[in-house]
Short mmCIF file of C-alpha atoms in Angstrom, two decimals:
data_model
loop_
_atom_site.label_atom_id
_atom_site.label_comp_id
_atom_site.label_asym_id
_atom_site.label_seq_id
_atom_site.Cartn_x
_atom_site.Cartn_y
_atom_site.Cartn_z
CA LYS A 1 -0.08 0.33 0.02
CA LYS A 2 3.10 2.17 0.12
CA LYS A 3 3.50 4.44 -3.07
CA ARG A 4 6.84 4.49 -4.57
CA GLY A 5 8.84 7.43 -3.10
CA SER A 6 6.52 8.00 -0.32
CA LEU A 7 7.37 7.27 3.46
CA THR A 8 5.17 5.35 5.92
CA ASP A 9 4.52 6.64 9.28
CA LYS A 10 6.90 4.99 11.02
CA GLU A 11 9.78 6.12 8.59
CA LEU A 12 8.40 9.70 8.83
CA ASP A 13 8.57 9.66 12.62
CA ASN A 14 12.05 8.18 12.98
CA ILE A 15 13.03 11.23 10.57
CA LEU A 16 11.00 13.70 12.70
CA PHE A 17 11.61 12.78 16.01
CA PHE A 18 15.11 11.00 15.92
CA PRO A 19 16.81 13.21 13.11
CA SER A 20 20.22 11.90 12.37
CA PRO A 21 21.30 12.72 8.82
CA SER A 22 24.74 11.14 9.75
CA ARG A 23 22.55 7.90 10.13
CA PHE A 24 21.64 7.95 6.10
CA THR A 25 24.66 9.27 4.75
CA GLY A 26 27.62 7.96 7.20
CA THR A 27 28.96 11.34 7.39
CA VAL A 28 28.50 14.24 9.90
CA SER A 29 26.09 16.55 8.81
CA GLN A 30 26.51 20.33 8.21
CA THR A 31 23.89 20.94 10.95
CA ALA A 32 26.03 18.83 13.31
CA ARG A 33 29.20 20.99 12.54
CA MET A 34 27.33 24.16 13.00
CA GLU A 35 25.84 23.05 16.72
CA ILE A 36 29.52 22.16 17.63
CA GLY A 37 30.77 25.41 16.07
CA ILE A 38 28.19 27.20 18.24
CA LEU A 39 29.38 25.37 21.45
CA ASP A 40 32.83 26.08 20.84
CA ASN A 41 32.04 29.69 20.93
CA VAL A 42 30.35 29.57 24.42
CA ILE A 43 31.97 26.20 26.11
CA PHE A 44 34.16 28.39 28.45
CA LEU A 45 31.19 30.78 29.50
CA GLY A 46 28.83 27.54 30.33
CA THR A 47 31.62 26.00 32.38
CA VAL A 48 31.83 29.36 34.33
CA THR A 49 28.24 29.24 34.77
CA VAL A 50 28.18 25.63 35.94
CA LEU A 51 31.00 26.61 38.51
CA SER A 52 29.13 29.28 39.79
CA ALA A 53 26.05 27.36 40.40
CA LEU A 54 28.00 24.81 42.18
CA GLN A 55 29.44 27.60 44.44
CA ASN A 56 25.89 28.72 45.34
CA VAL A 57 25.15 25.19 46.39
CA PHE A 58 28.20 25.38 48.49
CA PHE A 59 27.18 28.66 49.78
CA ALA A 60 23.73 27.35 50.89
CA TYR A 61 25.32 24.17 52.31
CA THR A 62 27.40 26.43 54.49
CA VAL A 63 24.37 28.84 55.51
CA GLN A 64 22.49 25.19 56.34
CA ASN A 65 25.48 23.70 58.20
CA GLU A 66 25.79 27.13 60.38
CA SER A 67 22.03 27.25 60.94
CA VAL A 68 22.05 23.74 62.77
CA HIS A 69 24.62 25.38 65.25
CA LYS A 70 23.07 28.57 65.86
CA ARG A 71 23.42 30.21 68.94
CA SER A 72 22.19 33.71 70.46
CA GLY A 73 24.03 36.99 69.54
CA HIS A 74 26.20 37.54 66.45
CA THR A 75 27.15 33.97 65.42
CA ALA A 76 28.75 32.42 62.77
CA PHE A 77 25.42 31.56 61.18
CA ASP A 78 24.53 35.51 61.17
CA ARG A 79 27.84 35.93 59.16
CA VAL A 80 27.36 33.09 56.75
CA ASN A 81 23.62 34.39 56.03
CA VAL A 82 24.84 37.70 55.28
CA ALA A 83 27.61 36.90 53.16
CA ASN A 84 25.46 34.36 51.15
CA HIS A 85 22.67 36.96 50.76
CA ASN A 86 25.51 39.54 49.40
CA CYS A 87 26.43 37.15 46.95
CA ALA A 88 23.04 36.38 45.61
CA GLU A 89 21.95 39.69 45.27
CA VAL A 90 25.07 40.27 42.81
CA TYR A 91 24.79 36.80 41.19
CA PRO A 92 22.20 37.78 38.32
CA THR A 93 23.92 40.66 37.35
CA PHE A 94 27.23 38.60 37.06
CA LEU A 95 25.65 36.16 34.88
CA ALA A 96 24.37 38.87 32.56
CA LEU A 97 27.55 40.62 32.31
CA LEU A 98 29.48 37.01 31.63
CA TRP A 99 27.20 36.30 28.78
CA THR A 100 26.80 39.65 27.48
CA ALA A 101 30.61 40.18 27.25
CA GLY A 102 31.28 36.78 26.04
CA LEU A 103 28.80 36.75 23.40
CA PHE A 104 29.34 40.27 22.00
CA CYS A 105 32.91 41.06 22.72
CA SER A 106 35.31 37.74 23.52
CA GLN A 107 34.64 34.70 25.14
CA ALA A 108 38.15 33.72 26.89
CA PRO A 109 38.59 37.10 28.54
CA ALA A 110 34.89 37.11 29.51
CA ALA A 111 35.37 33.41 30.93
CA PHE A 112 38.59 34.26 32.38
CA ALA A 113 37.19 37.22 34.19
CA GLY A 114 34.19 35.43 35.33
CA PHE A 115 36.38 32.41 36.79
CA LEU A 116 38.52 35.04 38.69
CA TYR A 117 35.04 36.59 40.46
CA LEU A 118 34.49 33.29 41.21
CA VAL A 119 37.76 32.99 43.13
CA VAL A 120 37.37 36.34 44.60
CA ARG A 121 33.67 35.85 45.51
CA HIS A 122 34.78 32.52 47.36
CA LYS A 123 37.71 34.77 49.35
CA TYR A 124 34.80 37.30 50.24
CA PHE A 125 32.39 34.50 51.40
CA VAL A 126 35.20 32.78 53.72
CA GLY A 127 36.61 36.14 54.73
CA TYR A 128 33.15 37.20 55.85
CA LEU A 129 33.13 33.88 58.04
CA GLY A 130 35.95 35.54 60.12
CA GLU A 131 36.02 39.40 60.57
CA THR A 132 34.08 41.28 58.10
CA SER A 133 37.35 43.43 57.29
CA GLN A 134 38.81 40.18 56.06
CA SER A 135 36.20 40.28 53.21
CA LEU A 136 36.97 43.57 51.75
CA PRO A 137 39.94 42.64 49.65
CA GLY A 138 37.65 40.39 47.75
CA PHE A 139 34.80 42.87 47.43
CA PHE A 140 36.92 45.42 46.08
CA PHE A 141 38.47 43.01 43.61
CA GLY A 142 35.16 41.57 42.59
CA LYS A 143 34.04 45.21 42.03
CA ARG A 144 36.81 45.36 39.66
CA LEU A 145 35.98 42.33 37.71
CA MET A 146 32.34 43.27 37.33
CA ALA A 147 33.54 46.62 35.82
CA PHE A 148 35.65 44.85 33.48
CA LEU A 149 32.83 42.57 32.24
CA PHE A 150 30.77 45.65 32.07
CA ILE A 151 33.14 47.56 29.73
CA MET A 152 33.31 44.37 27.42
CA SER A 153 29.67 44.12 27.55
CA THR A 154 29.05 47.97 26.68
CA ALA A 155 31.93 47.96 24.02
CA GLY A 156 30.68 44.69 22.32
CA ILE A 157 26.77 45.92 22.06
CA ILE A 158 28.24 49.43 20.95
CA ASN A 159 30.30 47.65 18.20
CA TYR A 160 27.21 45.57 17.12
CA ALA A 161 25.14 48.44 16.80
CA THR A 162 27.71 50.30 15.00
CA ASN A 163 28.18 47.26 12.56
CA TYR A 164 24.49 46.98 12.34
CA PHE A 165 23.56 50.69 11.35
CA PHE A 166 26.89 51.93 9.84
CA GLU A 167 28.66 48.62 8.63
CA ILE A 168 31.49 49.91 11.01
CA ASN A 169 33.18 46.95 12.75
CA PHE A 170 35.94 47.38 15.54
CA LEU A 171 35.62 44.01 17.10
CA TYR A 172 39.10 42.69 16.27
CA TYR A 173 40.35 45.90 17.99
CA ILE A 174 38.09 45.48 21.04
CA GLN A 175 39.05 41.94 21.20
CA THR A 176 42.86 42.77 21.15
CA VAL A 177 42.32 45.37 23.90
CA THR A 178 40.27 42.93 26.06
CA LYS A 179 42.59 39.88 25.61
CA ALA A 180 45.53 42.09 26.56
CA SER A 181 43.82 43.69 29.45
CA ALA A 182 42.46 40.57 30.97
CA ALA A 183 45.90 39.55 31.84
CA LEU A 184 46.08 42.95 34.07
CA LEU A 185 43.28 41.64 36.24
CA LEU A 186 45.81 39.36 37.95
CA ILE A 187 47.52 42.43 39.57
CA PRO A 188 46.05 43.12 42.85
#
């Protein structure tokens, strides 16, 4: 009952719901190559994002652990809770700047700055467990990293707009400057 050249319902379902052109041709499809290329452009950003999520889990676990030992007055729980709250307030801004800088400007410097931010945020969190003054170096360094991501994001978006409206593209120069200045972030 099948016409020559037409597909049965089962064959059509296999193609629609399990599309794998390489299954039919024996080679990697152009679509698969394109998807891998897209993932190559965001792999570092995705890695930093997952690490930041793990760090948030660590912070939440620490707050939970300290809540079990809660005592009256200013306790470790109060300090941990405040540090966790402070980190959580800035987290959406960090993610927005990380991804905007990585997509519109350059992935590697944005991911590098994002990874440094995670290290600094951890230093801030752990410093807050002691005296609050121990958290200040992490706080100030974190502000500098966020400023770098903001500048990268802004430059990338402005470049995109000038390229779209005026066909002027400065991305190569912006990427050169951000790659060179990313190393300067290591200077305390």
